[in-house]
CSV table of C-alpha atoms in Angstrom, one decimal:
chain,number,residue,atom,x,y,z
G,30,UNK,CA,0.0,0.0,0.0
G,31,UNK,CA,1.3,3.8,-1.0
G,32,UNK,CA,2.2,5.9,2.3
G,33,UNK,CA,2.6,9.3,3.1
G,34,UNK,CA,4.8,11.1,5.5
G,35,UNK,CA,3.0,11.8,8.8
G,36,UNK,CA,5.0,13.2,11.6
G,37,UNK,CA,8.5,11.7,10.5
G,38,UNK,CA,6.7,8.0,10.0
G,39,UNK,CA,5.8,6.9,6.6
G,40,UNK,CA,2.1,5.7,7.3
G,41,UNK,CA,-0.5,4.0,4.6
G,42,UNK,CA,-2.6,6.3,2.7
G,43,UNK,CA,-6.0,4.6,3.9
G,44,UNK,CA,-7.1,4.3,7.5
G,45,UNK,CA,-9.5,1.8,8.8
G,46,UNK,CA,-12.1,3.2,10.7
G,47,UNK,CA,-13.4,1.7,13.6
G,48,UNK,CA,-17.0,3.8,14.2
G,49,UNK,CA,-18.8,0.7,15.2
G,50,UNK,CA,-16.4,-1.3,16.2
G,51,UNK,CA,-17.9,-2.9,20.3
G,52,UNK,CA,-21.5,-1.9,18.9
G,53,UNK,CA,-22.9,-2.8,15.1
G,54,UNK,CA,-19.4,-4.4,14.6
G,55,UNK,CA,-18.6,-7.0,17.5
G,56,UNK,CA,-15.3,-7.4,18.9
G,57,UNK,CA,-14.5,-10.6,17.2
G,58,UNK,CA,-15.5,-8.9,13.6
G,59,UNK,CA,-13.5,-5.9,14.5
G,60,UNK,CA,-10.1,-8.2,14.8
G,61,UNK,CA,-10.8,-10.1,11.7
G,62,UNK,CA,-11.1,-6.7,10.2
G,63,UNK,CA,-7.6,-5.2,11.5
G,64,UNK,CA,-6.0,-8.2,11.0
G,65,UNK,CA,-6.6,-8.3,7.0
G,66,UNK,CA,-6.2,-4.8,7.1
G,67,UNK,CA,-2.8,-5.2,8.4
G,68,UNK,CA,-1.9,-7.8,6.0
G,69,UNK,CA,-2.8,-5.8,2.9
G,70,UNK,CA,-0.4,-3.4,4.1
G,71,UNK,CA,-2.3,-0.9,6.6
G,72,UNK,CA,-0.5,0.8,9.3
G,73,UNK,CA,-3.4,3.3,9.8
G,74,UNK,CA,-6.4,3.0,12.4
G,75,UNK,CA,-8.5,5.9,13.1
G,76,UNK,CA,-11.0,5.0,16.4
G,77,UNK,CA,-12.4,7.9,18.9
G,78,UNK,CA,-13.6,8.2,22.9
G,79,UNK,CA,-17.3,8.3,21.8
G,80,UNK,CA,-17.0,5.7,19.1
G,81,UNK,CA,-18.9,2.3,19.3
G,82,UNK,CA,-21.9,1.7,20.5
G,83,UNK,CA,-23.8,4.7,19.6
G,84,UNK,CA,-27.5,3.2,20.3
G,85,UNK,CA,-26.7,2.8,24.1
G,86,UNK,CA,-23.8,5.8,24.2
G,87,UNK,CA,-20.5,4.8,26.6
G,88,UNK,CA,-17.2,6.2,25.8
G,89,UNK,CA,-14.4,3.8,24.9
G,90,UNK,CA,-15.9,0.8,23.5
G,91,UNK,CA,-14.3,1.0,20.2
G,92,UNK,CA,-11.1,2.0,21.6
G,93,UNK,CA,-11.4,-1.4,24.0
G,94,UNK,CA,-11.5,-3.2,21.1
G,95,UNK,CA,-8.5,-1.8,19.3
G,96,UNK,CA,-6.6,-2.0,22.3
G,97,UNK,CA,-7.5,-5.8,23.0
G,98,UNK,CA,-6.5,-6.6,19.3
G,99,UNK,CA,-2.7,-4.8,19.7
G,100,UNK,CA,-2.0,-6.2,23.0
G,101,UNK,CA,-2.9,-9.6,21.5
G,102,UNK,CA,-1.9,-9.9,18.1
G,103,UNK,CA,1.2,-7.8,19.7
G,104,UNK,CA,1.3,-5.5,17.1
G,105,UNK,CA,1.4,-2.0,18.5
G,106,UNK,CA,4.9,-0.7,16.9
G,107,UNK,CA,3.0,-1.7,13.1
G,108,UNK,CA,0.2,0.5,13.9
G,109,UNK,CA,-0.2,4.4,13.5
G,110,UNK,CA,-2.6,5.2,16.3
G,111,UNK,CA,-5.1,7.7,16.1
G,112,UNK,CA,-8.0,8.7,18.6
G,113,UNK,CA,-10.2,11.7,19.4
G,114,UNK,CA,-12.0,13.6,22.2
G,115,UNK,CA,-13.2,16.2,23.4
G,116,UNK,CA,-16.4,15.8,21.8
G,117,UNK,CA,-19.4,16.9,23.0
G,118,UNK,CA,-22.4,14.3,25.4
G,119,UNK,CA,-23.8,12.3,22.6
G,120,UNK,CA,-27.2,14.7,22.4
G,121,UNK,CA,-26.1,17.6,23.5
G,122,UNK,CA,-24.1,18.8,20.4
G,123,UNK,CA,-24.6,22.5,22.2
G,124,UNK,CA,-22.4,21.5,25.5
G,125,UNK,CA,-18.4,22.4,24.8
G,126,UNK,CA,-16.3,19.6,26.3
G,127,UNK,CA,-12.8,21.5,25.6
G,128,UNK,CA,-11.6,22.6,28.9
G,129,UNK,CA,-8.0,22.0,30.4
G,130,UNK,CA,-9.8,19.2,32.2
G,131,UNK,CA,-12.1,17.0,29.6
G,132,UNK,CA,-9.1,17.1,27.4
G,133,UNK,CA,-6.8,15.4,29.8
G,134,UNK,CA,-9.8,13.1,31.5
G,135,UNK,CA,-10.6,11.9,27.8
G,136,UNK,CA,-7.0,11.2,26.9
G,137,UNK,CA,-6.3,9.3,30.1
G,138,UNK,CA,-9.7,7.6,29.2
G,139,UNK,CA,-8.5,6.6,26.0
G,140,UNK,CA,-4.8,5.8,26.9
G,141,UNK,CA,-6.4,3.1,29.5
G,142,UNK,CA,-9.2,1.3,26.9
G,143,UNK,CA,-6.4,1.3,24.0
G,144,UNK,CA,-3.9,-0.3,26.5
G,145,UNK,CA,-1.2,1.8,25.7
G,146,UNK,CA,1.3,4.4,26.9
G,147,UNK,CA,0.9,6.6,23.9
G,148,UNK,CA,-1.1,7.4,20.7
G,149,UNK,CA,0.6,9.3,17.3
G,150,UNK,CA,-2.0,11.3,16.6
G,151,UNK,CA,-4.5,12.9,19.1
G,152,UNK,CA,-7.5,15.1,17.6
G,153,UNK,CA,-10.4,17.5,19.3
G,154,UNK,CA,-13.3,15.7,17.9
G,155,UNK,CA,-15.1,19.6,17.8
G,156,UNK,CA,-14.5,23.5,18.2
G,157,UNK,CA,-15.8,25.3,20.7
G,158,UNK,CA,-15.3,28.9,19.3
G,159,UNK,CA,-16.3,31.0,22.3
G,160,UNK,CA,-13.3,29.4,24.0
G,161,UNK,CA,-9.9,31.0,23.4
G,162,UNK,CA,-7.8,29.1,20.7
G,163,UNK,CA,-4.7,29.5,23.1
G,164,UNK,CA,-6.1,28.1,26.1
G,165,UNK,CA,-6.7,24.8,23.7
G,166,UNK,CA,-3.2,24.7,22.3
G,167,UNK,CA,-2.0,25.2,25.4
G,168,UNK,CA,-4.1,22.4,26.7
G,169,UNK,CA,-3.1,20.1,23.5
G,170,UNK,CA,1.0,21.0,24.4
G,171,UNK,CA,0.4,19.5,28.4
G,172,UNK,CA,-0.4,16.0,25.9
G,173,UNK,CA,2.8,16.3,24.1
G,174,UNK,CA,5.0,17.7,27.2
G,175,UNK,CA,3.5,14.3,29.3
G,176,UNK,CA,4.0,11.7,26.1
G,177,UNK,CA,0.2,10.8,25.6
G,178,UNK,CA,0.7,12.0,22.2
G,179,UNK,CA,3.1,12.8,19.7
G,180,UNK,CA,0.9,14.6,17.1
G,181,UNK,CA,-2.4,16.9,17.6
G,182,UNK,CA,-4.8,17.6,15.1
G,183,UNK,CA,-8.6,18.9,14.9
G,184,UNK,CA,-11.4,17.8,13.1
G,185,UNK,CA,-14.8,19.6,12.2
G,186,UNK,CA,-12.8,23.1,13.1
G,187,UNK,CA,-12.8,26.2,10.4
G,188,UNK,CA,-9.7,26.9,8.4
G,189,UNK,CA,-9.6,30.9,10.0
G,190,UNK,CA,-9.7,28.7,13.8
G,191,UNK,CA,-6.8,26.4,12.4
G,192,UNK,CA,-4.7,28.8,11.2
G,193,UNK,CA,-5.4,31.2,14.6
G,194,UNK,CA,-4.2,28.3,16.7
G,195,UNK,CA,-0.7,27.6,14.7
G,196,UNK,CA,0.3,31.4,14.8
G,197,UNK,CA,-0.9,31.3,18.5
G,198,UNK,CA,1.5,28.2,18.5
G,199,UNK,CA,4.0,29.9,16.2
G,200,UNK,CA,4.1,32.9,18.7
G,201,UNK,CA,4.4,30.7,22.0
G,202,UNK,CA,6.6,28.3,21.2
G,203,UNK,CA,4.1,25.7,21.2
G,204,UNK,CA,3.6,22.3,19.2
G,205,UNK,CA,1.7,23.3,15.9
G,206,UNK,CA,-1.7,21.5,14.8
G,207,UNK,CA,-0.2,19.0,12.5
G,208,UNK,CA,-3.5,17.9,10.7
G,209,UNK,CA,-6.6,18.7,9.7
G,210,UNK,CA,-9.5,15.8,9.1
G,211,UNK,CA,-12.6,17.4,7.5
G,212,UNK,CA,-15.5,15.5,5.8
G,213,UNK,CA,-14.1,15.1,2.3
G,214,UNK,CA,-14.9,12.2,-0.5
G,215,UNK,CA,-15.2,12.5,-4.4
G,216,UNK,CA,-18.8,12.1,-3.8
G,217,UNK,CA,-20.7,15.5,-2.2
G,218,UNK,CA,-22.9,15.2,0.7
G,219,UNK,CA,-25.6,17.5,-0.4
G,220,UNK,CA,-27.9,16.7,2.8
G,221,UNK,CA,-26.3,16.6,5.9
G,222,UNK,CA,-28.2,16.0,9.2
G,223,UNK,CA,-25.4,17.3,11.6
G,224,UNK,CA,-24.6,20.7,11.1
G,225,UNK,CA,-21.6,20.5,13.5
G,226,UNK,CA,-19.8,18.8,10.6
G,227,UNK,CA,-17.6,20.4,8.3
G,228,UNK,CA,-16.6,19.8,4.8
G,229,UNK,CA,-13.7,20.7,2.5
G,230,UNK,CA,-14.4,23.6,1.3
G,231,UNK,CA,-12.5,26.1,-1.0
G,232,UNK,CA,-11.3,28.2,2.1
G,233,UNK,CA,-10.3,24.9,3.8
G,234,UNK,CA,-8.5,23.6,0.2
G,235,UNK,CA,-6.5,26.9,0.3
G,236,UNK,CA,-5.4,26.3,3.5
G,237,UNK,CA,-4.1,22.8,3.0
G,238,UNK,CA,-2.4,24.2,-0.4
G,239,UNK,CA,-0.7,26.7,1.2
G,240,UNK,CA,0.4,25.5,4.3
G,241,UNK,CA,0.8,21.1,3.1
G,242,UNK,CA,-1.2,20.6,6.4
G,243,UNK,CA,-2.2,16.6,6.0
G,244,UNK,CA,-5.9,16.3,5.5
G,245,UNK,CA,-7.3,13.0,6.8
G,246,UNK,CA,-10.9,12.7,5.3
G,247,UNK,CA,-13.7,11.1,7.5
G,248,UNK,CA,-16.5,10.0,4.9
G,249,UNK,CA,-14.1,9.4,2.5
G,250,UNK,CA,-16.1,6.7,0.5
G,251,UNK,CA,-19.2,8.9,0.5
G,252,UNK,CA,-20.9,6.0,2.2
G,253,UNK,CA,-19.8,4.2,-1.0
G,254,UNK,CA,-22.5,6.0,-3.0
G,255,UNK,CA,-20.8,5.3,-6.5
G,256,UNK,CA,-20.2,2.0,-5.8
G,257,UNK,CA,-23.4,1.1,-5.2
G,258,UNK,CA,-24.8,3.5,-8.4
G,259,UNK,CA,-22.4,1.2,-10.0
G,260,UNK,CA,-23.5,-2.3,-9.0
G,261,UNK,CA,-27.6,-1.4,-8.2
G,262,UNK,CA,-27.8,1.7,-10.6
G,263,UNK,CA,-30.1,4.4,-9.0
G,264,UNK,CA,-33.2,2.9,-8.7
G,265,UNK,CA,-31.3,0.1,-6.3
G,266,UNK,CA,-29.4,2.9,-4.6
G,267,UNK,CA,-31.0,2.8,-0.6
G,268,UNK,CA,-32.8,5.6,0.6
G,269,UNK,CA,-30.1,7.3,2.6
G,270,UNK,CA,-28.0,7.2,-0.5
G,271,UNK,CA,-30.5,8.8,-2.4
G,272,UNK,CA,-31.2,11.8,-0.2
G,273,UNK,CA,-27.4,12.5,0.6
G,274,UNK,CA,-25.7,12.0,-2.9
G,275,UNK,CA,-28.4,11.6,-5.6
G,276,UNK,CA,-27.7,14.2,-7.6
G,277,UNK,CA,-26.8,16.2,-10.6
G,278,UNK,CA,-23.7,17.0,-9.8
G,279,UNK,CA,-22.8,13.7,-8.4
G,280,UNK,CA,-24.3,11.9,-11.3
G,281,UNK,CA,-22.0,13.9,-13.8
G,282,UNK,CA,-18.9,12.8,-12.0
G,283,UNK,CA,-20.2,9.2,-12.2
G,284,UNK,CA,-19.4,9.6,-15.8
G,285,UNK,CA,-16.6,11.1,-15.6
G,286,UNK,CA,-15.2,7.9,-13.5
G,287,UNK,CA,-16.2,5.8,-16.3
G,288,UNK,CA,-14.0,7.4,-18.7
G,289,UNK,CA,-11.5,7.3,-16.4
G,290,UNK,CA,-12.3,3.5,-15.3
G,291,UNK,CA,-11.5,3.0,-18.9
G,292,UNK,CA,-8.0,4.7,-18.9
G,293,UNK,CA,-6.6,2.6,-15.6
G,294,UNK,CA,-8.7,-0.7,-15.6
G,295,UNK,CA,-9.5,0.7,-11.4
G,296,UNK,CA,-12.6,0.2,-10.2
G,297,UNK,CA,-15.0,2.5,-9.4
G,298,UNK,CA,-14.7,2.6,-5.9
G,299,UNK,CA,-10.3,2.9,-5.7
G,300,UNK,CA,-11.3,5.8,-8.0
G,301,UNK,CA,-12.8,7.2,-5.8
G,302,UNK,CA,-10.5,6.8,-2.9
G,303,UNK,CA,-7.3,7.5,-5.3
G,304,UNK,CA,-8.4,10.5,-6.1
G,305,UNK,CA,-8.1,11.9,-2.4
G,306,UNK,CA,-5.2,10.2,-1.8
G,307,UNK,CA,-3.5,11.9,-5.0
G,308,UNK,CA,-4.2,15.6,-4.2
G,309,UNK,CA,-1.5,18.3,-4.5
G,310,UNK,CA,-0.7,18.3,-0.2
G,311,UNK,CA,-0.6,14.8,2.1
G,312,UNK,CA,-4.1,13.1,2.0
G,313,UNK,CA,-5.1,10.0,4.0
G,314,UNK,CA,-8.8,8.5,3.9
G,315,UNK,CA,-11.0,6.9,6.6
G,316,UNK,CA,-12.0,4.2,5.3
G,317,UNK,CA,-14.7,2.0,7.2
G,318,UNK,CA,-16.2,-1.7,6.0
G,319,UNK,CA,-18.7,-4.0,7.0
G,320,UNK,CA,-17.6,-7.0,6.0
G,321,UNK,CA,-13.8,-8.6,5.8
G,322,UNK,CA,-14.3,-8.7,1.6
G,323,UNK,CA,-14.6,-4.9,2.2
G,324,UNK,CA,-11.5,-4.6,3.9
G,325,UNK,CA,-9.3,-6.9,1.2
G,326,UNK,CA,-10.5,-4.5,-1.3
G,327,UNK,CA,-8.6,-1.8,0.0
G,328,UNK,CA,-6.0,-3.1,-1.6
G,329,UNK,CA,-6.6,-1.6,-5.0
G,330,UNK,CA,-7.4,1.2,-3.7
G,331,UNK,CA,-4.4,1.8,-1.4
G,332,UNK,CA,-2.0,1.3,-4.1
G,333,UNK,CA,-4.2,2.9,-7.0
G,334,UNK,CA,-2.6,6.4,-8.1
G,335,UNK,CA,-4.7,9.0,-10.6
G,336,UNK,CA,-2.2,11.8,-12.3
G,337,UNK,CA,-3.0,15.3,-11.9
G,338,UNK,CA,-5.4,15.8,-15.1
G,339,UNK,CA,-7.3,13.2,-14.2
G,340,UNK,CA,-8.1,13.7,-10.8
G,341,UNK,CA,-9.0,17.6,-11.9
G,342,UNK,CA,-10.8,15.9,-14.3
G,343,UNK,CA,-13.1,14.3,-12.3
G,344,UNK,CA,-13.9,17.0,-9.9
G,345,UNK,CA,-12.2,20.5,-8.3
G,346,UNK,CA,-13.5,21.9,-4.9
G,347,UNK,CA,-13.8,25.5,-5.8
């Protein structure tokens, strides 16, 4: 599988996500899962304090299951960890959780379920823009300065908030934000329940141009929306699909894929994939699966590259 620099490690281009991994996706499904993700090459797994069982909300679930599989399978030093917190009660979107305090009671949190002394990458889950950007980095810096992390990023935060918090960091000799992971796939979400998400943008684009920040992008496969309008055309497409992504716009890039299906002999869905993974600054998708076959196909896609004019080609944020 291609990598990407990350920190100073060279890390695959795909994560596995592990949303529902101790909930929808029991703990014996989540190893096979890591384990054939591992073997195709995967170094990357993306899991969070609030992730797993989301019907009957407890923190940590998917991170127990994560930290189960490295202690047993002994494979911690072959993984690129990543987790994230400071989000808000499962709810109560409206209830900031990014004092000195819940930052450091969720890292210890997840430290504990994920068995482990350390993770590479640590990420606030949410903003909370009434709250100084300087008491957060100086928050984040107490995780490096103690070794529970060696990398902070944000996700769901504005590009003006981002670039505030490095020049704040800049100015106090403080660990910059390393990464950025905004909802981002080839496929655009054109109904979106939860308006504490955010997309890539053009202002957020800009940023990662000029500055190379690396962009890890949840939603990656757009709930595999072409792949399905592939296989089950849109009539077969289910009815989340359909209000999210069923679209002109999307539609037209559908086409566009074919063409360049054509021209590499990749499938529709490591198009998809390779063309956020072969943008112009470091890109790494989430990828998540519900069956092991899922996993395996990652494959393709985590060594699939697109050149320049045909990834323009299929779509520019602008």
């Amino acid at each position: 599988m291609r990598t990407h620099k990350f920190g100073d490690r060279d890390v695959s281009v795909l994560a596995l996500g592990t949303s529902e991994f101790g909930g929808l996706c029991p703990a014996a499904q989540g190893f096979d899962f890591m384990d054939a993700f591992l073997e195709l090459g995967g170094s990357f797994i993306d899991t969070a304090r609030v992730y797993g069982d989301f019907a009957t909300p407890k923190n940590g679930e998917s991170e127990k299951v994560v930290g189960r599989w490295m202690e047993q399978r002994r494979c911690r030093d072959r993984v690129f960890l990543s987790t994230k917190g400071g989000h808000p009660p499962l709810g109560r979107m409206d209830q900031s959780r990014l004092s000195r305090a819940d930052i450091r009671s969720d890292m210890a949190g997840s430290l504990e379920d994920l068995r482990t002394d350390h993770v590479d990458v640590y990420w606030l889950h949410r903003d909370d823009i009434s709250r100084p950007v300087g008491d957060i980095m100086e928050s984040l810096q107490s995780l490096i300065e103690d070794g529970s992390t060696r990398l902070i990023g944000v996700s769901n935060w504005h590009p003006k908030r981002i670039l505030e918090a490095n020049a704040y960091a800049a100015a106090h000799g403080l660990t910059p934000l390393t990464a950025n992971q905004p909802q981002f796939s080839l496929a655009q979400q054109m109904t979106v329940e939860d308006p504490t998400l955010t997309p890539m943008d053009a202002e957020t684009l800009r940023m990662h141009k000029e500055t190379n920040m690396i962009c890890c992008c949840f939603s990656s496969q757009g709930k595999g929306f072409f792949s399905k309008l592939d296989a089950l055309g849109e009539a077969g497409l289910p009815d989340k699909a359909r209000r999210r992504f069923l679209y002109p716009e999307n539609l037209a890039v559908y086409e566009r894929m074919k063409v360049v299906r054509e021209q590499t002999g990749l499938s529709i869905g490591a198009i998809a994939l390779a063309w956020l993974t072969c943008q112009p600054f470091p890109t790494f998708a989430l990828c998540g699966a519900s069956r092991v076959e899922q996993v395996l196909s990652l494959k393709e896609a985590g060594d699939a590259t697109l050149t320049p004019e045909q990834r323009d080609y299929l779509r520019t944020v602008c």
